[in-house]
Short mmCIF file of C-alpha atoms in Angstrom, two decimals:
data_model
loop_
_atom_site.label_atom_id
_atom_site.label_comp_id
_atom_site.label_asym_id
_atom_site.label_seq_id
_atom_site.Cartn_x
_atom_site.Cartn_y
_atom_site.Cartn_z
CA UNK A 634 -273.86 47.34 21.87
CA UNK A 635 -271.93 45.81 19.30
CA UNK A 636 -273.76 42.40 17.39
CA UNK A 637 -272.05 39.54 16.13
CA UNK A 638 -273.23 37.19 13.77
CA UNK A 639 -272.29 33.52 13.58
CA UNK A 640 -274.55 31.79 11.24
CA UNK A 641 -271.92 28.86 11.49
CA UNK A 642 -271.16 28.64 15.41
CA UNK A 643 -268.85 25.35 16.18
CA UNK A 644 -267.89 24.16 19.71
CA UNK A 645 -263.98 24.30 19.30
CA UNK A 646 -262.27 21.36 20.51
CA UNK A 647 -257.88 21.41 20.95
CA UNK A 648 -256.05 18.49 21.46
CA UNK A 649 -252.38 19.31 22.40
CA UNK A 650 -250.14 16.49 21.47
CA UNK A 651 -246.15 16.17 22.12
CA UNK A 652 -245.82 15.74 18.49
CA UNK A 653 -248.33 14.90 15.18
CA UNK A 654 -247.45 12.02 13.42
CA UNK A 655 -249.47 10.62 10.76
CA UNK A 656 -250.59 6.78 10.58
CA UNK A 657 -250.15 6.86 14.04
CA UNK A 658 -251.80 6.68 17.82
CA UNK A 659 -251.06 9.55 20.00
CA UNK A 660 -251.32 10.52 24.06
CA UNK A 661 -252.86 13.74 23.93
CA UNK A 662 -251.40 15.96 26.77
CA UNK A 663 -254.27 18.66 27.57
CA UNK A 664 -258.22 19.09 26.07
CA UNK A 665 -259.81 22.44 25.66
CA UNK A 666 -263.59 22.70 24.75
CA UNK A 667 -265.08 26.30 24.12
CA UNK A 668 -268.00 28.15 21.92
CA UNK A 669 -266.47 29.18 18.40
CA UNK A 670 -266.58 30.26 14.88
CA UNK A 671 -265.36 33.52 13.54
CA UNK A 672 -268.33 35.95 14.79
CA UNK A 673 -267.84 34.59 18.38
CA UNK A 674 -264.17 35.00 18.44
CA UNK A 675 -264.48 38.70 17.46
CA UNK A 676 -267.29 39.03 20.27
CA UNK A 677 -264.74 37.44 23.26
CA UNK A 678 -262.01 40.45 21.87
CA UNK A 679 -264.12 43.01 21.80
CA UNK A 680 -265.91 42.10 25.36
CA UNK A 681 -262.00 41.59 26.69
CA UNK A 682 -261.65 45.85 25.04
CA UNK A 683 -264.55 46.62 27.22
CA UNK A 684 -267.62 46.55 24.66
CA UNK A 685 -271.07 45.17 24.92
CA UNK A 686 -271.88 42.53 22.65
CA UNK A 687 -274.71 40.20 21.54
CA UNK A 688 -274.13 37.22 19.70
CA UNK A 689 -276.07 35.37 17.46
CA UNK A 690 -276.29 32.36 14.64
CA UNK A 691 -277.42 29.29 15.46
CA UNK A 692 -277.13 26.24 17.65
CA UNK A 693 -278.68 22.83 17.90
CA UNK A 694 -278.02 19.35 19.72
CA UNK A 695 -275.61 18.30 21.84
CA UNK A 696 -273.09 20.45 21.21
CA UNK A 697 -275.75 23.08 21.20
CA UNK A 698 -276.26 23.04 24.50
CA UNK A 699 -272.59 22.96 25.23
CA UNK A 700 -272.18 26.52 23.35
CA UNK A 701 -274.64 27.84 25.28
CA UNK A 702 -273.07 26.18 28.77
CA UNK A 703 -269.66 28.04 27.61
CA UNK A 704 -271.39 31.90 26.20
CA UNK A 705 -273.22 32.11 29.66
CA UNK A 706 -269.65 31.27 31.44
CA UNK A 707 -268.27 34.02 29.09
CA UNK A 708 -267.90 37.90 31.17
CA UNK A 709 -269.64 40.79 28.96
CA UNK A 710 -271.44 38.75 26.14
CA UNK A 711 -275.24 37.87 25.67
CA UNK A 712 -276.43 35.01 24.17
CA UNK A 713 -278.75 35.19 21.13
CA UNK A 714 -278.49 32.34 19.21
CA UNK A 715 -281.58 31.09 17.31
CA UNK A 716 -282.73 27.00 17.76
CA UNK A 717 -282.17 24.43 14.62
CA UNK A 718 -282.82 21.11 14.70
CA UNK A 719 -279.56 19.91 13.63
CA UNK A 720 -276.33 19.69 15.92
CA UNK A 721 -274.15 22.42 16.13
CA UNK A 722 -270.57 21.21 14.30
CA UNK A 723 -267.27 21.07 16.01
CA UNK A 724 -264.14 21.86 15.01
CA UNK A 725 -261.00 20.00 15.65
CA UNK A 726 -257.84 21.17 16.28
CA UNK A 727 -254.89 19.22 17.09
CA UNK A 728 -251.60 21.43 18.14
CA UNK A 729 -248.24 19.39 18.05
CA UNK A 730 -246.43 21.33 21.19
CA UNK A 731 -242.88 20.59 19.53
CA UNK A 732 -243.50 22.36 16.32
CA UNK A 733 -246.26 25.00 17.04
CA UNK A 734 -248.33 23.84 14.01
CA UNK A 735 -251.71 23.38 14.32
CA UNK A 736 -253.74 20.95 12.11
CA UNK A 737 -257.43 21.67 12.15
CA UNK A 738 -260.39 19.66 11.15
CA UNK A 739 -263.52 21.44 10.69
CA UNK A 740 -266.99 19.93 10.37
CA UNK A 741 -269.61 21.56 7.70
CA UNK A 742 -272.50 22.48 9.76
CA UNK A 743 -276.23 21.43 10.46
CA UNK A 744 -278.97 21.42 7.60
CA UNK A 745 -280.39 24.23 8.28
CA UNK A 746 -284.20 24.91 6.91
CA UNK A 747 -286.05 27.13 5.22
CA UNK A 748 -288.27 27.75 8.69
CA UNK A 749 -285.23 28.20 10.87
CA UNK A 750 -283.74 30.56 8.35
CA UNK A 751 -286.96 32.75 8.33
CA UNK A 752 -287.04 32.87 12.33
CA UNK A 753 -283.17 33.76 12.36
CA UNK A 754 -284.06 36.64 9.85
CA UNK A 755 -286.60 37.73 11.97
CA UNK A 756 -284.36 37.86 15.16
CA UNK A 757 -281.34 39.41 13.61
CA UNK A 758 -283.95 42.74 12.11
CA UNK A 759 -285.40 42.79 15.77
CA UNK A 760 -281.74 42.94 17.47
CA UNK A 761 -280.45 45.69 15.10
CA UNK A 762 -282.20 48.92 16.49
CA UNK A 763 -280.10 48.45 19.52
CA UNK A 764 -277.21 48.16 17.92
CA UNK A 765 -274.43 50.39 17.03
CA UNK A 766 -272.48 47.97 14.02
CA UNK A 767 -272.75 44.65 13.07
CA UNK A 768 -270.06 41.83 11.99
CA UNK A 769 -271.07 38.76 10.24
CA UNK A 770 -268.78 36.31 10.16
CA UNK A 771 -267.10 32.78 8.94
CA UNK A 772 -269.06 30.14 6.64
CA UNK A 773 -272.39 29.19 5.82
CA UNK A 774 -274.28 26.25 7.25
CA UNK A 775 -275.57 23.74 4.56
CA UNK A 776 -279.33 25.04 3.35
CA UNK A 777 -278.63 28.77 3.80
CA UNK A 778 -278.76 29.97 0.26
CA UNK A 779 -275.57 31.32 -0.95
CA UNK A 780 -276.96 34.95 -1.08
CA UNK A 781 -277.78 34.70 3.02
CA UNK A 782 -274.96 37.76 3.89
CA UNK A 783 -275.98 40.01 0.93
CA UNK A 784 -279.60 39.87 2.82
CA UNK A 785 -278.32 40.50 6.39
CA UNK A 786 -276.44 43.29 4.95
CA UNK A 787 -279.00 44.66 3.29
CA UNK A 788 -281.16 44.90 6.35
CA UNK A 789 -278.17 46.42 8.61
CA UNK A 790 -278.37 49.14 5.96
CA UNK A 791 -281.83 49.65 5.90
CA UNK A 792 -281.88 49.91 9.74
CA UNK A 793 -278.97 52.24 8.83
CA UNK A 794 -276.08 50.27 11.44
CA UNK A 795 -272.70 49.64 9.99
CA UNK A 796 -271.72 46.26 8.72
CA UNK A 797 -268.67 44.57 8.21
CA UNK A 798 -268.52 41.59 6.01
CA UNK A 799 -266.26 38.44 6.45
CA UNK A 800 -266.17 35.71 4.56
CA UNK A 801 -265.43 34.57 1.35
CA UNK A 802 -266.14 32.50 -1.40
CA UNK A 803 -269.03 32.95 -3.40
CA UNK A 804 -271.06 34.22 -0.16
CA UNK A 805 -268.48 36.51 0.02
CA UNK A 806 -269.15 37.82 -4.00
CA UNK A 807 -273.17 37.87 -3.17
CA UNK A 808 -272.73 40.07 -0.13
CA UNK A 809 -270.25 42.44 -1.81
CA UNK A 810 -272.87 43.61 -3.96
CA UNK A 811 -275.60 44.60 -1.07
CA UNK A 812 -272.88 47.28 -0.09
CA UNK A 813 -271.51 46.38 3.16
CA UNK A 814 -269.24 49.28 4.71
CA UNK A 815 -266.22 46.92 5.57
CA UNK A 816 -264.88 43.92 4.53
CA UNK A 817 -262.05 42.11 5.31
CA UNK A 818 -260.60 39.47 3.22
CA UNK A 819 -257.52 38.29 3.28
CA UNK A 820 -255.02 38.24 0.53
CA UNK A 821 -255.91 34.43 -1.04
CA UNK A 822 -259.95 35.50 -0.31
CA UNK A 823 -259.44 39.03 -2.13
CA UNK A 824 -257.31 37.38 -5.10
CA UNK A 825 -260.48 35.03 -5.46
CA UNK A 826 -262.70 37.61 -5.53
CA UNK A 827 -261.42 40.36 -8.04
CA UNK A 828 -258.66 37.96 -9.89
CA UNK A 829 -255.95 40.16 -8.85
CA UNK A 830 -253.15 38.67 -6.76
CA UNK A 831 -251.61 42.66 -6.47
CA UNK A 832 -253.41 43.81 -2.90
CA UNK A 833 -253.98 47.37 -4.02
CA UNK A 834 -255.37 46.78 -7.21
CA UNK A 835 -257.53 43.86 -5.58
CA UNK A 836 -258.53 46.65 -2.75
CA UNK A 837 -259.56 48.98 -5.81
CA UNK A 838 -261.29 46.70 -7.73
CA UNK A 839 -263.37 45.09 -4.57
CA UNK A 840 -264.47 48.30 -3.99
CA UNK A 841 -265.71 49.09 -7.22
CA UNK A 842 -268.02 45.84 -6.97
CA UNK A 843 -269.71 47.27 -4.23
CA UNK A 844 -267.68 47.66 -0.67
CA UNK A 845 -267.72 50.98 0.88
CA UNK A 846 -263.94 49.92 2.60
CA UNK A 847 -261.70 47.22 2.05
CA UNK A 848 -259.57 45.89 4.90
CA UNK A 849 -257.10 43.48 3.37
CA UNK A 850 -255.49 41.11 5.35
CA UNK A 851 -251.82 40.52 4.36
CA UNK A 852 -250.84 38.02 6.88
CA UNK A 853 -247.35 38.74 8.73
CA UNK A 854 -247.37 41.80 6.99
CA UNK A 855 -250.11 43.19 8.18
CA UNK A 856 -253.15 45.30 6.62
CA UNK A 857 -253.95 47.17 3.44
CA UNK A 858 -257.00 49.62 3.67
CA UNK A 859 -258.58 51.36 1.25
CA UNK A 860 -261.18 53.01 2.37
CA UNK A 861 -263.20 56.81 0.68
CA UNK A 862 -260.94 58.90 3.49
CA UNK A 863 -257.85 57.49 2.09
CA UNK A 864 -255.64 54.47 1.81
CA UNK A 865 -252.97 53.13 4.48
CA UNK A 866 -250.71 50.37 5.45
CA UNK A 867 -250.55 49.16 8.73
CA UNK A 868 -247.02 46.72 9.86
CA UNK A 869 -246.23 44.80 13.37
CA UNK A 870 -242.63 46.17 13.63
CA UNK A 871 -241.62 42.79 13.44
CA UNK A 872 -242.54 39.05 12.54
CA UNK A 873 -244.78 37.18 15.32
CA UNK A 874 -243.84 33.47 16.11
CA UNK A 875 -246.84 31.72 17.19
CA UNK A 876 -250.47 30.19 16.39
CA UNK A 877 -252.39 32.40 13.83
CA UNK A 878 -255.89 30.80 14.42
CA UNK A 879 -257.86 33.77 14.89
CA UNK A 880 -255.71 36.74 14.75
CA UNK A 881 -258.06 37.88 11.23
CA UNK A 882 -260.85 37.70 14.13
CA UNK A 883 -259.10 39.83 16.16
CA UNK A 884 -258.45 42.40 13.10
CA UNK A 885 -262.26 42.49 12.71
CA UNK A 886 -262.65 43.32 16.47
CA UNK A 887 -259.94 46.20 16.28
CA UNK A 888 -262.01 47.55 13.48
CA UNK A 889 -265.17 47.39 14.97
CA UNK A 890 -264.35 48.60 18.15
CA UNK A 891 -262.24 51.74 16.48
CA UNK A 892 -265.55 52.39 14.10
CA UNK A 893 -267.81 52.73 17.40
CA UNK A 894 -265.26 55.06 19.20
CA UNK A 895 -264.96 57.14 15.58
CA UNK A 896 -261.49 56.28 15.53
CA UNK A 897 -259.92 58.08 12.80
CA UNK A 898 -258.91 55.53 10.31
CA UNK A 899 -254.39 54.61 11.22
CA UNK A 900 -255.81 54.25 14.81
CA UNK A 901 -258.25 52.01 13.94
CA UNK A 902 -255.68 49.41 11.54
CA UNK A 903 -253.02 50.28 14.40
CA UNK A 904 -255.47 48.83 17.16
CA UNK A 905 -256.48 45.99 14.55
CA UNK A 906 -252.58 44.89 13.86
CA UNK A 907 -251.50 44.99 17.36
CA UNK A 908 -254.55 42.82 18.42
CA UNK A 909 -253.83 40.67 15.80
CA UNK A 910 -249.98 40.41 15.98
CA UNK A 911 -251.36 39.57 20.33
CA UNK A 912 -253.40 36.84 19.19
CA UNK A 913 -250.78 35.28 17.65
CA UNK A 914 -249.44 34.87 20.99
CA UNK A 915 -252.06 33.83 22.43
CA UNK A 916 -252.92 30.07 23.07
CA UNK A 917 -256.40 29.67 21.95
CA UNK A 918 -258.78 31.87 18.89
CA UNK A 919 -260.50 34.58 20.56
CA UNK A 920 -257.66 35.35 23.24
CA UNK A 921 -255.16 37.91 23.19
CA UNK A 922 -251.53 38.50 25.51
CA UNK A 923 -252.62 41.82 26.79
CA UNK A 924 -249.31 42.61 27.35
CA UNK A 925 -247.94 42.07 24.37
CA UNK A 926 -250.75 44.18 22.75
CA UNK A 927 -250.22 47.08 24.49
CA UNK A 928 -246.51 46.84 23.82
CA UNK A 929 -247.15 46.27 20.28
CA UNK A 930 -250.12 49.48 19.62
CA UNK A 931 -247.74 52.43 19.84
CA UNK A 932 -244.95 50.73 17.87
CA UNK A 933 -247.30 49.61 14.61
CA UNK A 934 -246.10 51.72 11.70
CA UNK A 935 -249.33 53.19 9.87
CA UNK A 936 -248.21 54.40 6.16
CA UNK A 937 -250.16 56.12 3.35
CA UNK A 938 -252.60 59.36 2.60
CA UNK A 939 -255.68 61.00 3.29
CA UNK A 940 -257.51 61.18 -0.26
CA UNK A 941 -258.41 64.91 -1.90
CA UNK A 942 -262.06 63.39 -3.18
#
């Protein structure tokens, strides 16, 4: 079983419009509601690849309840999610159907306490003995300290189960130094991390602060790894046209789901670009065209070395 962690879960709410124009009153042509944030994107792609997975954060309130409603709808994924007080936030998005851009509005989060923190802690340390690697994922609610990820890690290492790391920010610079095995910024998060806007000296440098592998996410051009075996590049063979909400979560399920099947490393980024590059064509985070991604896996070209260390 595979766990993900959402510590900021958000009920995702898409508004598809003709066309977005500010200062002005719109008819809005179809509404979606479904659980979100990063960690629960990842677990509906790796669920759809045929993996167990628990997740877990937390929810609260109204929207709460509506998470939970939509996880227990959801085919290979158990709900863990610890009680707050506060409501779970939603996030926005409103799609304008004649461009393809999407304009997103995302709320921060509930207050969450020193108490509700403490039970999620011990929840999370009493999933991970049944688990075989871990993701944590996305932003931190308000009254987690900023240090919350470089804890979680920590314990994922002590209980000796993989971790992958993905965030950013200053959590992202806290949990880097608890020694996850994988993160996964992309380039903007990496560049504000190490001060390098070069990828490969970013990779090098990230890892020297602490990560075991870097995963680097360089957009339409896909990923840069750097990882102890060796380093690679891994390319769509061509530009995707679509939404991008969520194809980073879909990377992060590739990788997971390659590091549980001991994947050697260009099968892993291969899996994680072509799931990626599918989400793109996809019409909602945490979906992927099928199709397209099994078109897409044999033709991703994987470049670079094995190291002699």
């Amino acid at each position: 079983m595979i766990l993900t962690v959402t510590l900021n879960t958000a009920l995702d709410i898409t508004y598809r419009v003709p066309s977005l124009r500010p200062h002005t009153s719109h008819r809005v042509s179809q509404v979606s509601e479904r659980p979100g944030g990063k960690g629960i994107n990842v677990a509906r792609v790796l669920a759809a690849l045929g993996h167990e997975v628990t997740v877990t954060g937390f929810a609260g309130g109204a929207t709460g309840r509506e998470v939970h409603a939509g996880l227990a709808a959801e085919p290979g994924l158990t709900d863990a999610l610890v009680p707050v007080a506060g409501a779970t936030r939603r996030t926005v998005a409103v799609a304008d159907e004649h461009t393809g851009d999407t304009t997103q509005l995302n709320e921060p989060g509930p207050l969450v306490s020193a108490a509700e923190w403490a039970a999620f802690q011990d929840a999370y340390e009493g999933l991970l003995p049944s688990v075989s690697a871990v993701a944590l994922c996305g932003s931190l609610p308000p009254g987690l300290p900023v240090g919350a990820y470089a804890g979680l890690v920590r314990a994922a290492r002590a209980a000796r189960v993989p971790v992958l790391l993905d965030t950013s920010g200053e959590a992202l610079r806290r949990g880097l130094a608890a020694r996850p095995d994988v993160i996964k910024p992309n380039a903007d998060e990496l560049a504000e991390l190490t001060g390098s806007h070069e990828p490969l000296r970013a990779t090098q440098d990230a890892r020297r602060r602490g990560a075991h592998t870097v995963i680097a996410s360089l957009g339409a051009k896909g990923l840069l790894a750097h990882t102890p075996e060796g380093m690679w590049r891994a390319a769509p063979p061509a530009r995707v046209q679509g939404n991008p909400t969520g194809a980073g979560d879909s990377a992060v399920a590739g990788l997971l789901s390659g590091l549980v099947e001991n994947l050697p490393w260009p099968d892993r980024l291969a899996r994680a670009v072509a799931l990626s590059a599918a989400t793109v064509l996809a019409p909602a985070a945490g979906e992927f065209d099928r199709t397209a991604y099994e078109k897409l896996l044999g033709r991703v070209e994987v470049t670079g070395e094995v190291s002699a260390a």
